[in-house]
Coordinates of C-alpha atoms in Angstrom, one line a residue:
Chain F
G2 CA 6.2 5.5 3.9
P3 CA 9.6 4.5 5.2
K4 CA 12.4 6.5 3.7
V5 CA 16.0 5.8 2.9
L6 CA 18.1 8.9 2.5
Q7 CA 21.3 9.0 0.4
I8 CA 23.8 11.8 0.7
P9 CA 25.0 13.3 -1.6
S10 CA 22.8 13.0 -4.7
H11 CA 25.8 13.5 -7.0
Q12 CA 29.5 13.3 -6.4
I13 CA 32.3 14.1 -8.8
I14 CA 35.7 12.8 -8.1
D15 CA 39.1 12.3 -9.7
M16 CA 40.2 8.8 -10.6
G17 CA 42.4 7.3 -7.9
Q18 CA 40.8 9.3 -5.0
M19 CA 38.7 7.9 -2.3
V20 CA 35.0 8.4 -2.1
T21 CA 32.4 7.5 0.6
L22 CA 28.8 7.3 -0.2
N23 CA 26.4 7.7 2.7
C24 CA 23.1 6.1 3.4
D25 CA 20.6 6.7 6.2
P26 CA 18.5 3.6 6.3
V27 CA 15.0 3.2 7.7
S28 CA 15.3 3.4 11.5
N29 CA 14.2 -0.1 12.6
H30 CA 15.8 -2.0 9.6
L31 CA 18.5 -4.5 10.2
Y32 CA 19.6 -5.5 6.7
F33 CA 21.4 -3.1 4.3
Y34 CA 22.2 -3.3 0.7
W35 CA 24.1 -1.5 -2.1
Y36 CA 23.2 -1.8 -5.8
K37 CA 25.1 -0.3 -8.7
Q38 CA 23.5 0.9 -11.9
I39 CA 25.6 1.9 -14.9
L40 CA 23.8 4.1 -17.4
G41 CA 21.5 2.1 -19.6
Q42 CA 22.0 -1.1 -17.7
Q43 CA 20.1 -2.8 -14.9
M44 CA 20.5 -2.3 -11.2
E45 CA 23.0 -4.9 -10.0
F46 CA 23.5 -6.3 -6.5
L47 CA 26.8 -5.4 -4.9
V48 CA 26.6 -6.4 -1.2
N49 CA 24.3 -7.0 1.7
F50 CA 25.3 -6.3 5.4
Y51 CA 23.8 -7.4 8.7
N52 CA 25.0 -7.2 12.2
G53 CA 28.2 -5.5 11.3
K54 CA 29.2 -8.1 8.7
V55 CA 29.1 -8.5 5.0
M56 CA 26.6 -11.4 4.4
E57 CA 26.9 -11.7 0.7
K58 CA 28.7 -9.9 -2.1
S59 CA 28.8 -10.1 -5.9
K60 CA 31.8 -10.1 -8.2
L61 CA 31.2 -6.4 -8.8
F62 CA 32.2 -5.8 -5.2
K63 CA 35.9 -5.4 -5.9
D64 CA 38.6 -5.3 -3.3
Q65 CA 38.6 -1.5 -3.5
F66 CA 35.1 -1.5 -2.0
S67 CA 34.2 -1.7 1.6
V68 CA 31.1 -1.2 3.7
E69 CA 30.4 -0.4 7.3
R70 CA 27.8 1.0 9.7
P71 CA 29.7 2.3 12.7
D72 CA 27.6 2.7 15.8
G73 CA 24.3 2.6 14.0
S74 CA 25.0 5.7 12.0
Y75 CA 25.2 5.9 8.3
F76 CA 25.6 2.8 6.2
T77 CA 28.6 3.7 4.0
L78 CA 30.1 2.4 0.8
K79 CA 33.8 3.4 0.4
I80 CA 35.7 3.0 -2.8
Q81 CA 39.5 3.4 -2.5
P82 CA 40.9 4.1 -5.0
T83 CA 38.2 4.9 -7.5
A84 CA 38.4 3.9 -11.2
L85 CA 36.7 5.2 -14.3
E86 CA 34.4 2.1 -14.4
D87 CA 33.1 3.0 -10.9
S88 CA 31.0 5.8 -12.5
A89 CA 27.4 4.8 -11.9
V90 CA 24.4 5.4 -9.7
Y91 CA 24.7 3.7 -6.4
F92 CA 21.4 2.8 -4.7
C93 CA 21.2 2.0 -1.0
A94 CA 18.4 -0.2 0.3
S95 CA 17.3 -1.5 3.7
S96 CA 14.9 -4.1 5.0
R97 CA 13.6 -5.4 8.3
Q98 CA 14.2 -9.0 7.5
G99 CA 16.8 -10.6 5.4
L100 CA 16.2 -14.3 5.3
S101 CA 12.6 -14.3 4.3
S102 CA 11.9 -14.1 0.6
Q103 CA 9.0 -11.8 1.0
N104 CA 10.7 -9.0 2.8
T105 CA 10.5 -5.7 1.0
L106 CA 13.6 -3.6 0.2
Y107 CA 13.2 0.2 0.6
F108 CA 15.5 2.1 -1.7
G109 CA 17.1 5.5 -1.6
A110 CA 17.0 7.8 -4.5
G111 CA 20.6 7.0 -5.4
T112 CA 24.0 8.8 -5.5
R113 CA 25.3 9.5 -9.0
L114 CA 29.1 9.0 -8.9
S115 CA 31.1 10.5 -11.7
V116 CA 34.8 9.5 -11.8
L117 CA 36.9 11.7 -14.0
Chain I
G16 CA 22.0 -18.0 -12.4
D17 CA 18.7 -16.2 -11.8
S18 CA 17.7 -13.6 -14.4
V19 CA 14.8 -11.3 -15.3
T20 CA 13.8 -10.2 -18.8
Q21 CA 11.8 -7.2 -19.6
T22 CA 11.5 -7.1 -23.4
E23 CA 10.3 -3.5 -23.9
G24 CA 12.6 -0.7 -23.1
L25 CA 10.0 1.9 -23.8
V26 CA 6.2 1.7 -23.9
T27 CA 4.3 4.7 -25.2
L28 CA 0.5 4.9 -25.0
T29 CA -2.4 7.2 -24.8
E30 CA -4.1 8.0 -21.6
G31 CA -7.1 5.7 -21.0
L32 CA -5.7 2.7 -22.8
P33 CA -4.7 -0.5 -21.1
V34 CA -1.2 -1.1 -19.9
M35 CA 0.8 -4.3 -20.1
L36 CA 4.4 -4.5 -19.2
N37 CA 6.1 -7.8 -19.8
C38 CA 8.3 -9.7 -17.3
T39 CA 9.7 -13.2 -17.5
Y40 CA 12.2 -14.8 -15.3
Q41 CA 14.6 -17.7 -14.9
T42 CA 15.4 -19.5 -11.7
I43 CA 15.8 -23.0 -10.5
Y44 CA 14.2 -22.2 -7.2
S45 CA 10.7 -23.6 -7.0
N46 CA 9.3 -20.8 -4.8
P47 CA 10.5 -17.5 -6.2
F48 CA 9.2 -14.1 -5.1
L49 CA 8.5 -11.6 -7.9
F50 CA 8.3 -7.9 -7.4
W51 CA 7.4 -4.8 -9.5
Y52 CA 9.1 -1.6 -8.5
V53 CA 8.2 1.8 -9.9
H54 CA 10.8 4.5 -10.2
Y55 CA 9.7 8.1 -10.8
L56 CA 12.4 10.6 -11.9
N57 CA 14.5 12.0 -9.0
E58 CA 12.7 9.7 -6.5
S59 CA 13.5 6.4 -4.9
P60 CA 12.4 3.1 -6.6
R61 CA 9.4 1.9 -4.5
L62 CA 7.6 -1.4 -4.3
L63 CA 4.4 -1.6 -6.3
L64 CA 3.5 -5.3 -6.2
K65 CA 4.9 -8.6 -5.0
S66 CA 3.8 -12.2 -5.2
S67 CA 5.0 -15.7 -4.7
T68 CA 1.6 -17.5 -5.1
D69 CA 1.1 -19.2 -8.4
N70 CA -1.9 -18.1 -10.5
K71 CA -3.2 -15.6 -7.9
R72 CA -3.8 -12.0 -8.9
T73 CA -2.2 -9.3 -6.7
E74 CA -3.3 -5.7 -7.0
H75 CA -2.2 -2.3 -5.7
Q76 CA -3.0 1.2 -6.8
G77 CA -4.9 0.1 -9.9
F78 CA -2.1 -2.1 -11.1
H79 CA -2.3 -5.9 -11.0
A80 CA -0.1 -8.9 -11.8
T81 CA -0.4 -12.6 -11.7
L82 CA 2.5 -15.0 -11.2
H83 CA 2.4 -17.9 -13.6
K84 CA 5.1 -20.4 -12.8
S85 CA 4.2 -22.5 -15.8
S86 CA 5.3 -19.7 -18.1
S87 CA 7.7 -18.0 -15.6
S88 CA 5.9 -14.7 -16.1
F89 CA 4.8 -11.8 -13.9
H90 CA 3.4 -9.2 -16.3
L91 CA 2.2 -5.9 -14.9
Q92 CA -1.2 -4.7 -16.1
K93 CA -3.6 -1.8 -15.6
S94 CA -7.0 -1.3 -17.2
S95 CA -6.6 2.4 -18.0
A96 CA -3.4 4.4 -18.1
Q97 CA -3.1 7.8 -16.4
L98 CA -0.6 10.5 -17.1
S99 CA 0.8 10.1 -13.6
D100 CA 1.7 6.5 -14.4
S101 CA 4.6 7.7 -16.5
A102 CA 7.7 6.2 -14.9
L103 CA 10.3 3.5 -15.1
Y104 CA 9.1 0.1 -14.0
Y105 CA 11.4 -2.7 -12.8
C106 CA 10.5 -6.3 -12.5
A107 CA 12.6 -8.1 -9.9
L108 CA 13.1 -11.7 -8.7
R109 CA 14.2 -13.1 -5.4
G110 CA 15.2 -16.8 -5.6
N111 CA 16.8 -18.7 -2.8
T112 CA 19.3 -16.0 -2.0
R113 CA 19.0 -12.6 -0.3
K114 CA 19.8 -10.9 -3.6
L115 CA 17.1 -9.1 -5.6
I116 CA 17.7 -9.5 -9.3
F117 CA 16.4 -6.7 -11.5
G118 CA 15.3 -6.6 -15.1
L119 CA 16.5 -3.7 -17.3
G120 CA 13.3 -1.8 -16.7
T121 CA 10.6 -0.5 -18.9
T122 CA 9.9 3.2 -19.3
L123 CA 6.2 3.9 -19.6
Q124 CA 5.2 7.1 -21.2
V125 CA 1.5 8.0 -21.1
Q126 CA 0.5 10.8 -23.5
P127 CA -2.7 12.9 -23.4

């Protein structure tokens, strides 16, 4: 089936540094999402992105977070600067449609971010 | 706000026995969409089932679930568990926003 690729699978970084998480969404998908999962907790919505803009974001999407998809390449999540509480698994997802309730989200395998 | 509750963190059962993973939800939206995602270790979570139709059974790959709006439930069932069903199962809800709200997940361990 359709695949979303996330690179890298694990990233270790020192607190205060910048990190960029990369996502290669399904090729004909137009809507993109990031979810955050802290160990032992549920996957929580961070942000969704369409047509070059953030459509909706949660309170977890702090000012230090930003997303972009320059020229149809990777969909990225940048955290600058990182904090200890940013340690989590970040899942990228994409979908063809965004407004319809029935649209299916396709997820990547996640990037485990460890902030030291 | 919208929420999903999965009461069991871990379900362990013997191969061949029936499976039932509980899922209840809360939303003020009258036409929610409910989903079950399955997450195998080191793979991507992938969609197993989805439904928005009240009291209609939906099936896929031997699993089935029925959305009951009267009880706000969408329990996942299978008649006979297989070893390969061992995974993490997430129930998720989409209300009237683009967000997908997940439960905590239930780990299913099937033993020989």
